[in-house]
Short mmCIF file of C-alpha atoms in Angstrom, two decimals:
data_model
loop_
_atom_site.label_atom_id
_atom_site.label_comp_id
_atom_site.label_asym_id
_atom_site.label_seq_id
_atom_site.Cartn_x
_atom_site.Cartn_y
_atom_site.Cartn_z
CA MET A 1 0.01 0.01 0.02
CA GLY A 2 2.27 2.92 1.18
CA GLU A 3 2.82 6.17 -0.60
CA TYR A 4 2.69 4.59 -4.02
CA ARG A 5 -0.90 3.82 -3.96
CA ARG A 6 -4.32 5.16 -2.89
CA THR A 7 -7.40 2.97 -2.58
CA ILE A 8 -10.92 3.61 -3.68
CA SER A 9 -13.18 1.20 -1.73
CA ARG A 10 -16.75 0.21 -2.54
CA ARG A 11 -18.96 -2.37 -0.98
CA ILE A 12 -21.00 -4.65 -3.20
CA THR A 13 -23.26 -7.50 -2.26
CA LEU A 14 -24.66 -10.41 -4.13
CA LYS A 15 -28.16 -9.38 -3.10
CA ARG A 16 -28.56 -7.98 -6.58
CA LEU A 17 -28.18 -11.54 -7.81
CA GLY A 18 -30.55 -12.92 -5.18
CA LYS A 19 -27.65 -14.72 -3.39
CA SER A 20 -25.79 -14.37 -0.14
CA VAL A 21 -22.11 -13.94 0.21
CA GLY A 22 -22.01 -15.26 3.76
CA PHE A 23 -21.35 -13.38 6.93
CA ALA A 24 -20.59 -10.02 5.21
CA CYS A 25 -20.12 -8.34 2.00
CA LEU A 26 -16.95 -8.55 -0.05
CA VAL A 27 -15.15 -5.39 -0.94
CA LEU A 28 -14.59 -4.24 -4.46
CA CYS A 29 -11.64 -1.97 -4.79
CA ALA A 30 -9.87 -0.16 -7.60
CA SER A 31 -6.23 0.78 -7.43
CA LEU A 32 -4.19 3.35 -9.18
CA PRO A 33 -0.99 2.03 -10.61
CA LEU A 34 2.02 1.24 -8.47
CA ALA A 35 5.16 3.11 -9.42
CA TYR A 36 6.40 0.05 -11.31
CA ALA A 37 3.13 -0.92 -13.00
CA SER A 38 2.66 -0.19 -16.63
CA GLU A 39 0.07 2.32 -17.80
CA GLN A 40 -1.38 -0.38 -20.03
CA SER A 41 -2.05 -2.84 -17.20
CA GLU A 42 -3.62 -0.06 -15.13
CA SER A 43 -5.84 0.92 -17.98
CA LEU A 44 -7.01 -2.68 -18.34
CA PHE A 45 -7.54 -2.91 -14.60
CA HIS A 46 -9.81 0.17 -14.65
CA LYS A 47 -11.74 -1.34 -17.51
CA ALA A 48 -12.07 -4.61 -15.57
CA ILE A 49 -13.38 -2.67 -12.56
CA GLU A 50 -15.93 -0.86 -14.76
CA ALA A 51 -17.16 -4.16 -16.16
CA HIS A 52 -17.33 -5.52 -12.64
CA TRP A 53 -19.44 -2.62 -11.44
CA LYS A 54 -21.78 -3.12 -14.41
CA TRP A 55 -22.09 -6.80 -13.29
CA ASN A 56 -20.47 -8.06 -16.49
CA LEU A 57 -18.58 -10.65 -14.42
CA GLU A 58 -17.24 -12.85 -17.18
CA GLU A 59 -15.89 -9.83 -19.05
CA ALA A 60 -14.37 -8.51 -15.85
CA ILE A 61 -12.64 -11.87 -15.17
CA ASN A 62 -11.13 -11.89 -18.70
CA LEU A 63 -9.83 -8.39 -18.23
CA TYR A 64 -8.39 -9.25 -14.82
CA GLU A 65 -6.55 -12.17 -16.45
CA LYS A 66 -5.09 -9.77 -19.07
CA VAL A 67 -3.90 -7.49 -16.28
CA LEU A 68 -2.18 -10.37 -14.54
CA LYS A 69 -0.46 -11.53 -17.73
CA GLN A 70 1.12 -8.11 -17.93
CA ASP A 71 1.70 -7.74 -14.18
CA PRO A 72 1.80 -11.11 -12.31
CA TYR A 73 2.24 -9.15 -9.02
CA HIS A 74 -0.86 -7.13 -9.30
CA ALA A 75 -2.42 -8.05 -5.92
CA ARG A 76 -5.61 -6.08 -6.47
CA ALA A 77 -6.24 -7.86 -9.75
CA PHE A 78 -6.03 -11.22 -7.97
CA PHE A 79 -8.33 -9.95 -5.28
CA GLN A 80 -10.96 -8.52 -7.64
CA ARG A 81 -10.94 -11.63 -9.80
CA GLY A 82 -11.47 -13.66 -6.62
CA VAL A 83 -14.49 -11.43 -5.78
CA ALA A 84 -16.00 -12.11 -9.26
CA TYR A 85 -15.34 -15.84 -8.93
CA ARG A 86 -16.93 -15.84 -5.54
CA THR A 87 -19.97 -14.04 -6.95
CA LEU A 88 -20.34 -16.66 -9.61
CA GLY A 89 -20.08 -19.46 -7.08
CA LYS A 90 -16.60 -20.65 -8.16
CA VAL A 91 -15.41 -20.86 -4.60
CA ASP A 92 -12.17 -22.81 -5.13
CA LEU A 93 -11.00 -20.32 -7.79
CA ALA A 94 -11.92 -17.41 -5.52
CA LEU A 95 -10.02 -18.93 -2.62
CA ALA A 96 -6.92 -19.47 -4.80
CA ASP A 97 -7.06 -15.87 -5.98
CA PHE A 98 -7.50 -14.39 -2.48
CA THR A 99 -4.50 -16.51 -1.29
CA GLN A 100 -2.43 -15.40 -4.27
CA ALA A 101 -3.27 -11.76 -3.59
CA LEU A 102 -2.04 -12.24 0.03
CA ASN A 103 1.12 -13.89 -1.23
CA VAL A 104 1.88 -10.80 -3.25
CA GLN A 105 0.64 -8.27 -0.68
CA PRO A 106 0.28 -9.81 2.84
CA ASP A 107 -1.31 -6.69 4.31
CA LEU A 108 -4.20 -6.68 1.78
CA VAL A 109 -6.94 -6.77 4.45
CA ASP A 110 -9.86 -7.12 2.03
CA ALA A 111 -8.32 -10.36 0.61
CA LEU A 112 -7.79 -11.63 4.11
CA PHE A 113 -11.41 -10.89 4.98
CA GLY A 114 -12.78 -12.45 1.80
CA ARG A 115 -10.70 -15.58 2.26
CA GLY A 116 -11.92 -15.80 5.85
CA LEU A 117 -15.53 -15.71 4.71
CA ILE A 118 -14.89 -18.64 2.29
CA TYR A 119 -13.24 -20.68 5.06
CA ALA A 120 -16.28 -19.91 7.28
CA ARG A 121 -18.57 -21.19 4.54
CA GLN A 122 -16.51 -24.34 4.27
CA ASN A 123 -16.70 -24.79 8.08
CA ALA A 124 -12.95 -24.45 8.25
CA PHE A 125 -13.50 -22.43 11.42
CA ASP A 126 -9.96 -22.33 12.69
CA LYS A 127 -8.65 -20.99 9.40
CA ALA A 128 -11.50 -18.46 9.19
CA ILE A 129 -10.83 -17.25 12.72
CA ALA A 130 -7.15 -16.84 11.95
CA ASP A 131 -7.95 -14.67 8.95
CA MET A 132 -10.43 -12.54 10.96
CA ASN A 133 -7.77 -12.17 13.67
CA GLY A 134 -5.39 -10.87 10.94
CA VAL A 135 -8.06 -8.35 9.72
CA LEU A 136 -8.80 -7.07 13.26
CA ALA A 137 -5.11 -6.82 14.13
CA ARG A 138 -4.87 -4.24 11.33
CA GLU A 139 -8.39 -2.74 11.63
CA PRO A 140 -9.53 -3.30 15.23
CA SER A 141 -12.89 -1.57 14.80
CA ARG A 142 -13.95 -3.17 11.52
CA ARG A 143 -17.63 -4.04 12.05
CA ASP A 144 -18.01 -6.85 9.56
CA ALA A 145 -14.90 -8.58 10.81
CA LEU A 146 -16.04 -8.28 14.44
CA LYS A 147 -19.45 -9.70 13.63
CA THR A 148 -17.97 -12.49 11.49
CA ARG A 149 -15.45 -13.48 14.18
CA ALA A 150 -18.11 -13.40 16.86
CA LYS A 151 -20.22 -15.83 14.86
CA LEU A 152 -17.25 -18.11 14.23
CA LEU A 153 -16.26 -18.11 17.88
CA LEU A 154 -19.79 -19.01 18.80
CA ALA A 155 -19.70 -21.86 16.30
CA VAL A 156 -16.63 -23.41 17.95
CA GLY A 157 -18.03 -22.98 21.49
CA LYS A 158 -15.88 -19.99 22.53
CA VAL A 159 -18.95 -18.19 23.84
CA ASP A 160 -17.31 -15.68 26.18
CA GLU A 161 -14.94 -14.56 23.40
CA SER A 162 -17.82 -14.26 21.03
CA ILE A 163 -19.72 -12.08 23.57
CA ALA A 164 -16.62 -9.90 24.01
CA ASP A 165 -16.57 -9.24 20.24
CA LEU A 166 -20.23 -8.47 20.20
CA ASP A 167 -19.79 -6.13 23.22
CA LYS A 168 -17.21 -4.18 21.27
CA LEU A 169 -19.28 -4.19 18.07
CA LEU A 170 -22.28 -2.76 19.96
CA SER A 171 -20.15 -0.12 21.58
CA ILE A 172 -19.15 0.99 18.05
CA ALA A 173 -22.59 0.45 16.46
CA PRO A 174 -25.35 0.43 19.20
CA SER A 175 -28.11 0.35 16.60
CA LEU A 176 -27.01 -2.93 15.03
CA SER A 177 -29.94 -5.20 15.70
CA ASP A 178 -28.18 -8.30 14.34
CA ALA A 179 -25.51 -7.96 16.95
CA TYR A 180 -28.12 -8.02 19.69
CA PHE A 181 -29.70 -11.13 18.20
CA MET A 182 -26.36 -12.83 17.93
CA ARG A 183 -25.35 -11.98 21.48
CA ALA A 184 -28.75 -13.30 22.65
CA GLU A 185 -27.90 -16.63 21.00
CA ALA A 186 -24.54 -16.64 22.84
CA TYR A 187 -26.27 -15.98 26.18
CA LEU A 188 -28.68 -18.87 25.41
CA LYS A 189 -25.70 -21.16 25.00
CA LYS A 190 -24.49 -20.02 28.44
CA GLY A 191 -27.96 -20.80 29.81
CA ASP A 192 -28.59 -17.11 30.68
CA ASN A 193 -32.16 -16.73 29.59
CA ARG A 194 -32.58 -13.32 31.21
CA LYS A 195 -29.72 -11.64 29.30
CA ALA A 196 -30.77 -13.41 26.07
CA LEU A 197 -34.29 -12.15 26.60
CA ASP A 198 -33.00 -8.57 27.14
CA ASP A 199 -30.85 -8.65 24.01
CA LEU A 200 -33.69 -10.04 21.86
CA SER A 201 -35.96 -7.33 23.17
CA ALA A 202 -33.35 -4.65 22.42
CA GLY A 203 -32.84 -5.96 18.90
CA LEU A 204 -36.60 -6.13 18.30
CA LYS A 205 -36.95 -2.48 19.26
CA LEU A 206 -34.52 -1.67 16.42
CA ASN A 207 -35.97 -4.28 14.01
CA PRO A 208 -39.46 -5.35 15.09
CA ARG A 209 -40.08 -7.27 11.90
CA ASN A 210 -37.44 -9.97 12.53
CA ALA A 211 -39.61 -13.13 12.68
CA GLN A 212 -36.81 -15.36 13.80
CA ALA A 213 -35.96 -13.08 16.74
CA LEU A 214 -39.65 -13.01 17.74
CA ILE A 215 -39.79 -16.76 17.67
CA LYS A 216 -36.59 -17.07 19.78
CA ARG A 217 -37.94 -14.64 22.34
CA ALA A 218 -41.27 -16.53 22.38
CA ASN A 219 -39.38 -19.84 22.92
CA ILE A 220 -37.64 -18.40 25.99
CA LEU A 221 -40.85 -16.98 27.32
CA LEU A 222 -42.58 -20.32 26.86
CA ALA A 223 -39.70 -22.20 28.50
CA THR A 224 -39.86 -19.84 31.51
CA GLY A 225 -43.63 -20.22 31.91
CA ASP A 226 -44.91 -16.95 30.35
CA LYS A 227 -47.21 -18.70 27.95
CA LYS A 228 -49.45 -15.74 27.13
CA SER A 229 -46.55 -13.44 26.22
CA ALA A 230 -45.02 -16.28 24.19
CA ILE A 231 -48.27 -16.59 22.24
CA GLN A 232 -48.17 -12.83 21.49
CA ASP A 233 -44.67 -13.12 19.99
CA TYR A 234 -45.57 -16.22 17.97
CA THR A 235 -48.61 -14.40 16.61
CA LYS A 236 -46.40 -11.39 15.58
CA ALA A 237 -43.99 -13.73 13.90
CA LEU A 238 -46.84 -15.52 12.02
CA ALA A 239 -48.12 -12.16 10.81
CA LEU A 240 -44.69 -11.79 9.10
CA GLU A 241 -44.29 -15.42 8.08
CA PRO A 242 -47.72 -17.11 8.01
CA ASP A 243 -46.25 -20.51 7.07
CA ASN A 244 -43.55 -20.61 9.75
CA VAL A 245 -43.91 -24.15 10.98
CA GLU A 246 -41.84 -23.59 14.16
CA ALA A 247 -44.05 -20.69 15.22
CA LEU A 248 -47.22 -22.68 14.49
CA GLU A 249 -46.08 -25.71 16.35
CA ASN A 250 -44.80 -23.84 19.36
CA ARG A 251 -47.86 -21.57 19.60
CA GLY A 252 -49.89 -24.79 19.52
CA LYS A 253 -47.82 -26.11 22.42
CA ALA A 254 -48.46 -22.88 24.34
CA TYR A 255 -52.20 -23.19 23.71
CA THR A 256 -51.99 -26.82 24.95
CA MET A 257 -50.40 -25.69 28.19
CA LEU A 258 -53.25 -23.27 28.63
CA GLN A 259 -55.70 -26.18 27.85
CA ASN A 260 -57.02 -24.15 24.88
CA TRP A 261 -57.42 -27.34 22.90
CA ASP A 262 -59.36 -25.88 19.92
CA ALA A 263 -56.68 -23.14 19.32
CA ALA A 264 -53.93 -25.74 19.73
CA GLU A 265 -55.66 -28.00 17.17
CA LYS A 266 -55.92 -25.24 14.62
CA ASP A 267 -52.20 -24.40 14.89
CA PHE A 268 -51.11 -28.03 14.55
CA THR A 269 -53.52 -28.45 11.59
CA ARG A 270 -52.12 -25.41 9.85
CA ALA A 271 -48.53 -26.69 10.44
CA LEU A 272 -49.47 -29.98 8.89
CA GLU A 273 -50.96 -28.19 5.84
CA VAL A 274 -47.59 -26.55 5.38
CA LYS A 275 -45.60 -29.69 6.00
CA PRO A 276 -47.78 -32.88 6.04
CA ASP A 277 -45.06 -35.21 7.40
CA LEU A 278 -44.54 -33.29 10.68
CA ARG A 279 -44.69 -36.22 13.06
CA LEU A 280 -44.64 -34.10 16.24
CA ALA A 281 -47.41 -31.77 15.04
CA LEU A 282 -49.51 -34.82 14.22
CA LEU A 283 -48.78 -36.32 17.63
CA ASN A 284 -49.68 -33.06 19.40
CA ARG A 285 -52.80 -32.56 17.37
CA ALA A 286 -53.94 -36.04 18.35
CA GLU A 287 -53.38 -35.11 22.02
CA ALA A 288 -55.29 -31.88 21.63
CA ARG A 289 -58.13 -33.67 20.04
CA TYR A 290 -58.10 -36.35 22.74
CA ARG A 291 -58.17 -33.72 25.48
CA SER A 292 -61.09 -31.94 23.89
CA GLY A 293 -63.10 -35.14 23.52
CA LYS A 294 -62.65 -35.61 19.84
CA TYR A 295 -61.68 -39.20 20.24
CA ASP A 296 -62.48 -40.52 16.78
CA GLU A 297 -60.47 -37.70 15.08
CA ALA A 298 -57.61 -38.23 17.54
CA LEU A 299 -57.59 -41.96 16.68
CA LYS A 300 -57.32 -41.09 13.00
CA ASP A 301 -54.19 -39.04 13.74
CA TYR A 302 -52.62 -41.87 15.72
CA ASP A 303 -53.44 -44.32 12.94
CA GLN A 304 -51.82 -41.92 10.43
CA LEU A 305 -48.71 -41.76 12.63
CA LYS A 306 -48.48 -45.52 12.60
CA ASN A 307 -48.70 -45.50 8.78
CA LEU A 308 -45.82 -42.95 8.61
CA GLY A 309 -43.63 -45.43 10.33
CA LYS A 310 -41.22 -44.75 13.28
CA VAL A 311 -43.72 -46.30 15.68
CA ASP A 312 -42.37 -45.79 19.22
CA ALA A 313 -43.51 -46.41 22.70
CA GLU A 314 -44.92 -42.85 23.22
CA LEU A 315 -47.14 -43.15 20.12
CA LEU A 316 -48.41 -46.64 21.09
CA PHE A 317 -49.00 -45.49 24.69
CA ARG A 318 -51.07 -42.49 23.65
CA ARG A 319 -53.08 -44.52 21.20
CA ALA A 320 -53.80 -47.14 23.89
CA GLN A 321 -54.89 -44.35 26.22
CA LEU A 322 -57.29 -43.14 23.62
CA LEU A 323 -58.69 -46.58 22.93
CA LEU A 324 -59.37 -47.03 26.69
CA ALA A 325 -61.21 -43.74 26.70
CA LEU A 326 -63.35 -45.16 23.87
CA LYS A 327 -63.84 -48.26 26.02
CA ARG A 328 -62.12 -50.34 23.28
CA CYS A 329 -59.96 -52.12 25.87
CA GLN A 330 -59.26 -55.28 23.92
CA GLU A 331 -57.80 -53.13 21.05
CA ALA A 332 -55.64 -51.24 23.50
CA LEU A 333 -53.92 -54.34 24.91
CA PRO A 334 -51.70 -55.12 21.92
CA ASP A 335 -50.39 -51.48 21.92
CA LEU A 336 -49.61 -51.69 25.59
CA ASP A 337 -47.94 -55.11 25.27
CA ARG A 338 -45.69 -53.60 22.56
CA VAL A 339 -44.91 -50.57 24.63
CA LEU A 340 -43.71 -52.87 27.49
CA GLU A 341 -41.67 -54.85 25.01
CA LEU A 342 -39.91 -51.66 23.96
CA ASP A 343 -39.72 -50.20 27.48
CA PRO A 344 -40.15 -52.88 30.19
CA ASN A 345 -39.80 -50.27 32.93
CA ASN A 346 -42.63 -48.10 31.66
CA LEU A 347 -44.83 -47.97 34.76
CA SER A 348 -47.42 -45.75 33.07
CA ALA A 349 -48.01 -48.45 30.40
CA ARG A 350 -48.20 -51.14 33.08
CA GLU A 351 -50.77 -49.07 35.01
CA LEU A 352 -52.87 -48.60 31.86
CA ARG A 353 -52.63 -52.26 30.93
CA GLY A 354 -53.75 -53.18 34.43
CA GLU A 355 -56.79 -50.95 34.01
CA ALA A 356 -57.54 -52.51 30.62
CA HIS A 357 -57.35 -56.01 32.07
CA ALA A 358 -59.60 -54.98 34.92
CA ALA A 359 -62.15 -53.46 32.57
CA LEU A 360 -62.19 -56.71 30.67
CA GLN A 361 -62.58 -58.61 33.90
CA GLN A 362 -59.26 -60.30 33.45
CA PHE A 363 -58.53 -59.77 37.12
CA ASP A 364 -55.51 -62.11 37.52
CA LYS A 365 -53.69 -60.22 34.75
CA ALA A 366 -54.76 -56.90 36.23
CA ILE A 367 -53.38 -57.90 39.64
CA GLY A 368 -50.03 -58.91 38.02
CA ASP A 369 -49.71 -55.42 36.46
CA PHE A 370 -50.78 -53.63 39.66
CA ASP A 371 -48.25 -55.78 41.58
CA ALA A 372 -45.42 -54.46 39.31
CA VAL A 373 -46.61 -50.86 39.74
CA LEU A 374 -46.89 -51.10 43.46
CA ALA A 375 -43.48 -52.69 43.73
CA LYS A 376 -42.09 -49.38 42.52
CA LYS A 377 -44.73 -47.13 44.05
CA PRO A 378 -45.92 -48.88 47.20
CA THR A 379 -48.04 -45.95 48.39
CA GLU A 380 -49.78 -45.22 45.07
CA THR A 381 -53.40 -44.98 46.35
CA LYS A 382 -55.06 -45.30 43.02
CA TYR A 383 -53.47 -48.68 42.31
CA LEU A 384 -53.88 -49.97 45.85
CA LEU A 385 -57.60 -49.36 45.39
CA ALA A 386 -57.54 -50.89 41.85
CA ARG A 387 -55.75 -54.01 43.04
CA ALA A 388 -58.08 -54.25 46.02
CA ALA A 389 -61.10 -54.20 43.66
CA ALA A 390 -59.52 -56.89 41.50
CA HIS A 391 -58.89 -59.08 44.59
CA GLU A 392 -62.52 -58.48 45.63
CA ALA A 393 -63.76 -59.58 42.23
CA LEU A 394 -61.81 -62.85 42.64
CA ASN A 395 -63.20 -63.24 46.25
CA HIS A 396 -59.71 -62.63 47.70
CA TYR A 397 -61.27 -60.63 50.51
CA THR A 398 -58.32 -60.75 52.89
CA LYS A 399 -55.91 -59.47 50.27
CA ALA A 400 -58.43 -56.80 49.21
CA LEU A 401 -58.77 -55.64 52.79
CA LYS A 402 -55.06 -55.21 53.19
CA ASP A 403 -54.91 -52.98 50.11
CA PHE A 404 -57.88 -50.91 51.23
CA GLU A 405 -56.22 -50.42 54.63
CA ARG A 406 -52.99 -49.37 53.07
CA ALA A 407 -54.73 -46.90 50.69
CA VAL A 408 -56.36 -45.14 53.56
CA GLN A 409 -53.23 -45.25 55.83
CA THR A 410 -50.88 -43.79 53.23
CA ALA A 411 -52.72 -40.46 53.10
CA PRO A 412 -55.26 -40.46 55.93
CA GLY A 413 -55.76 -36.66 55.72
CA ALA A 414 -56.58 -36.98 52.01
CA ALA A 415 -58.69 -40.13 52.27
CA SER A 416 -62.05 -39.48 50.68
CA ALA A 417 -65.48 -40.51 51.70
CA GLU A 418 -65.47 -43.07 48.89
CA MET A 419 -62.22 -44.61 50.12
CA TYR A 420 -63.66 -45.04 53.66
CA TYR A 421 -66.79 -46.42 52.17
CA ARG A 422 -64.90 -49.09 50.15
CA LEU A 423 -62.84 -49.90 53.26
CA GLY A 424 -66.01 -50.43 55.21
CA ARG A 425 -67.43 -52.74 52.54
CA SER A 426 -64.23 -54.75 52.69
CA TYR A 427 -64.55 -55.04 56.44
CA LEU A 428 -68.12 -56.27 55.99
CA LEU A 429 -66.94 -58.92 53.49
CA ASN A 430 -64.32 -60.03 55.98
CA LEU A 431 -66.99 -60.11 58.74
CA LYS A 432 -65.15 -57.43 60.76
CA PHE A 433 -68.30 -55.51 61.80
CA PRO A 434 -66.94 -53.10 64.44
CA GLN A 435 -64.21 -51.95 62.02
CA ALA A 436 -66.84 -51.67 59.27
CA VAL A 437 -68.96 -49.32 61.49
CA ASP A 438 -65.92 -47.17 62.17
CA ALA A 439 -65.02 -46.89 58.43
CA PHE A 440 -68.59 -46.14 57.41
CA THR A 441 -68.81 -43.49 60.12
CA LYS A 442 -65.71 -41.77 58.72
CA ALA A 443 -67.18 -41.88 55.28
CA ILE A 444 -70.36 -40.23 56.55
CA ASP A 445 -68.34 -37.58 58.43
CA LYS A 446 -66.72 -36.63 55.10
CA ASP A 447 -69.96 -36.84 53.10
CA PRO A 448 -73.14 -36.74 55.25
CA ARG A 449 -75.27 -37.45 52.11
CA LEU A 450 -73.58 -40.75 51.24
CA GLY A 451 -76.65 -43.01 51.40
CA LEU A 452 -74.82 -46.27 50.79
CA ALA A 453 -72.58 -45.64 53.81
CA TYR A 454 -75.61 -45.28 56.06
CA ALA A 455 -77.16 -48.44 54.46
CA ASN A 456 -74.08 -50.58 54.92
CA ARG A 457 -73.41 -49.26 58.44
CA GLY A 458 -76.94 -50.34 59.16
CA VAL A 459 -75.95 -53.85 57.92
CA ALA A 460 -72.96 -53.82 60.23
CA TYR A 461 -75.08 -52.73 63.23
CA LYS A 462 -77.63 -55.43 62.45
CA ALA A 463 -74.86 -58.10 62.39
CA LEU A 464 -73.74 -56.74 65.79
CA LYS A 465 -77.42 -57.06 66.90
CA ASP A 466 -77.64 -53.28 67.55
CA TYR A 467 -81.09 -53.09 65.82
CA ASP A 468 -82.07 -49.55 66.90
CA LYS A 469 -78.92 -48.09 65.28
CA ALA A 470 -79.39 -50.32 62.32
CA GLN A 471 -82.96 -49.11 61.88
CA ARG A 472 -81.92 -45.45 62.25
CA ASP A 473 -79.24 -45.93 59.50
CA PHE A 474 -81.67 -47.64 57.17
CA LYS A 475 -84.09 -44.78 57.58
CA GLU A 476 -81.27 -42.21 57.03
CA ALA A 477 -80.11 -44.08 53.92
CA MET A 478 -83.61 -43.78 52.38
CA LYS A 479 -83.24 -39.95 52.41
CA PHE A 480 -80.20 -40.11 50.08
CA LEU A 481 -80.59 -43.26 47.94
CA ASP A 482 -82.25 -42.12 44.70
CA THR A 483 -82.82 -45.19 42.68
CA GLN A 484 -85.66 -47.56 43.42
CA GLU A 485 -83.22 -50.48 43.07
CA ARG A 486 -81.03 -49.23 45.99
CA LYS A 487 -84.07 -48.56 48.15
CA GLU A 488 -85.29 -52.04 47.60
CA ALA A 489 -81.90 -53.47 48.43
CA VAL A 490 -81.88 -51.64 51.81
CA LEU A 491 -85.45 -52.72 52.62
#
């Protein structure tokens, strides 16, 4: 460079061609002749630059070649030809020219920057960072180099160094929205959601129409529990990009968390219209339909998922759950059997299969499943009661009583009137009348309108030959038993 040369710099981008050059724009420069350069080569060089500016790239390349035949050490001609090659997508030729320009003139910063961009595109991150280091050693405040190096450092996991570059860039250019968005990504990698959220918000003040930034902010808000604010951001993003599948799916998830099943279903349906093979959207729509009581439509979604392949335990479990809701227990069993083949420790599947067996009156099999569940969750009230009912159905009254007692003992404060009533019935079946009276009394204390508790306590009093109390209970039961069948049973 020095006193023999002055530089006229211009920035050009490939946006005019509808393409991207990568992290930043390359620089198109024209040089006046060096002291030793011939007037003819410089004249050709200026013609090449003119053709380049007019976007006559092939003509420009031919002229650069003529310059280099006359002056093999013309660094700017190598560089400018490399820019033209890069514009045409001839990356290897561009890389060779940038390198040759640097061999001739090692301090040609534009060539160093251009080569660094190509290395970045080739995922040769170490080489790209080395070139950006060289650029910034000569021009410490160069914005495109700071931004590019920050992105590269982030790609190789040097998050703190990336943030340092972005801090410097924002101190130089505080209105650069992309720098805020990139620093937000760095903070996300550090797990600092608060700072990421602040940077996304700062960037969106400068550029409120950045759909990706809106989606990222919405994702953070959703992850931190602010579902309504997340929905607002997803909605703004979808106003900008109506077919954005990520925004549609994630807004659907947010609606699901708010139990707005109809809105969730609409979002998942729209996502599937855009991209029909979205397995997760189909799975989530099936769940939304299931939750809103649209069982037949949900089942169609699950069947479609099975036809798409990739049948896994989660899909089979959800489908079985739905079939049980439809009281199609026999159809649910093969799905649950397969879930347990894939995942033998899946307690939820074992619980559900136990319920299916019980509904089909396959009580021995139901007990086997409930045994497995209770071995892992010995105080799970629901399955203690379920196993007790199965034992009762098989006339295993002693075993049933043990389960009822355990169910009530595990959470006595939370024991319901129904639980005490069922415990009382079990005492009756085991001919333990005083204990039955006590259990029915506790059931009545919790629900004074529980007619069956009065009726069965009357039975216990009668067995104890306390006929006055028995008669009082039978009369009390008549106040609350609605059906003629139950009244006749008491009489």
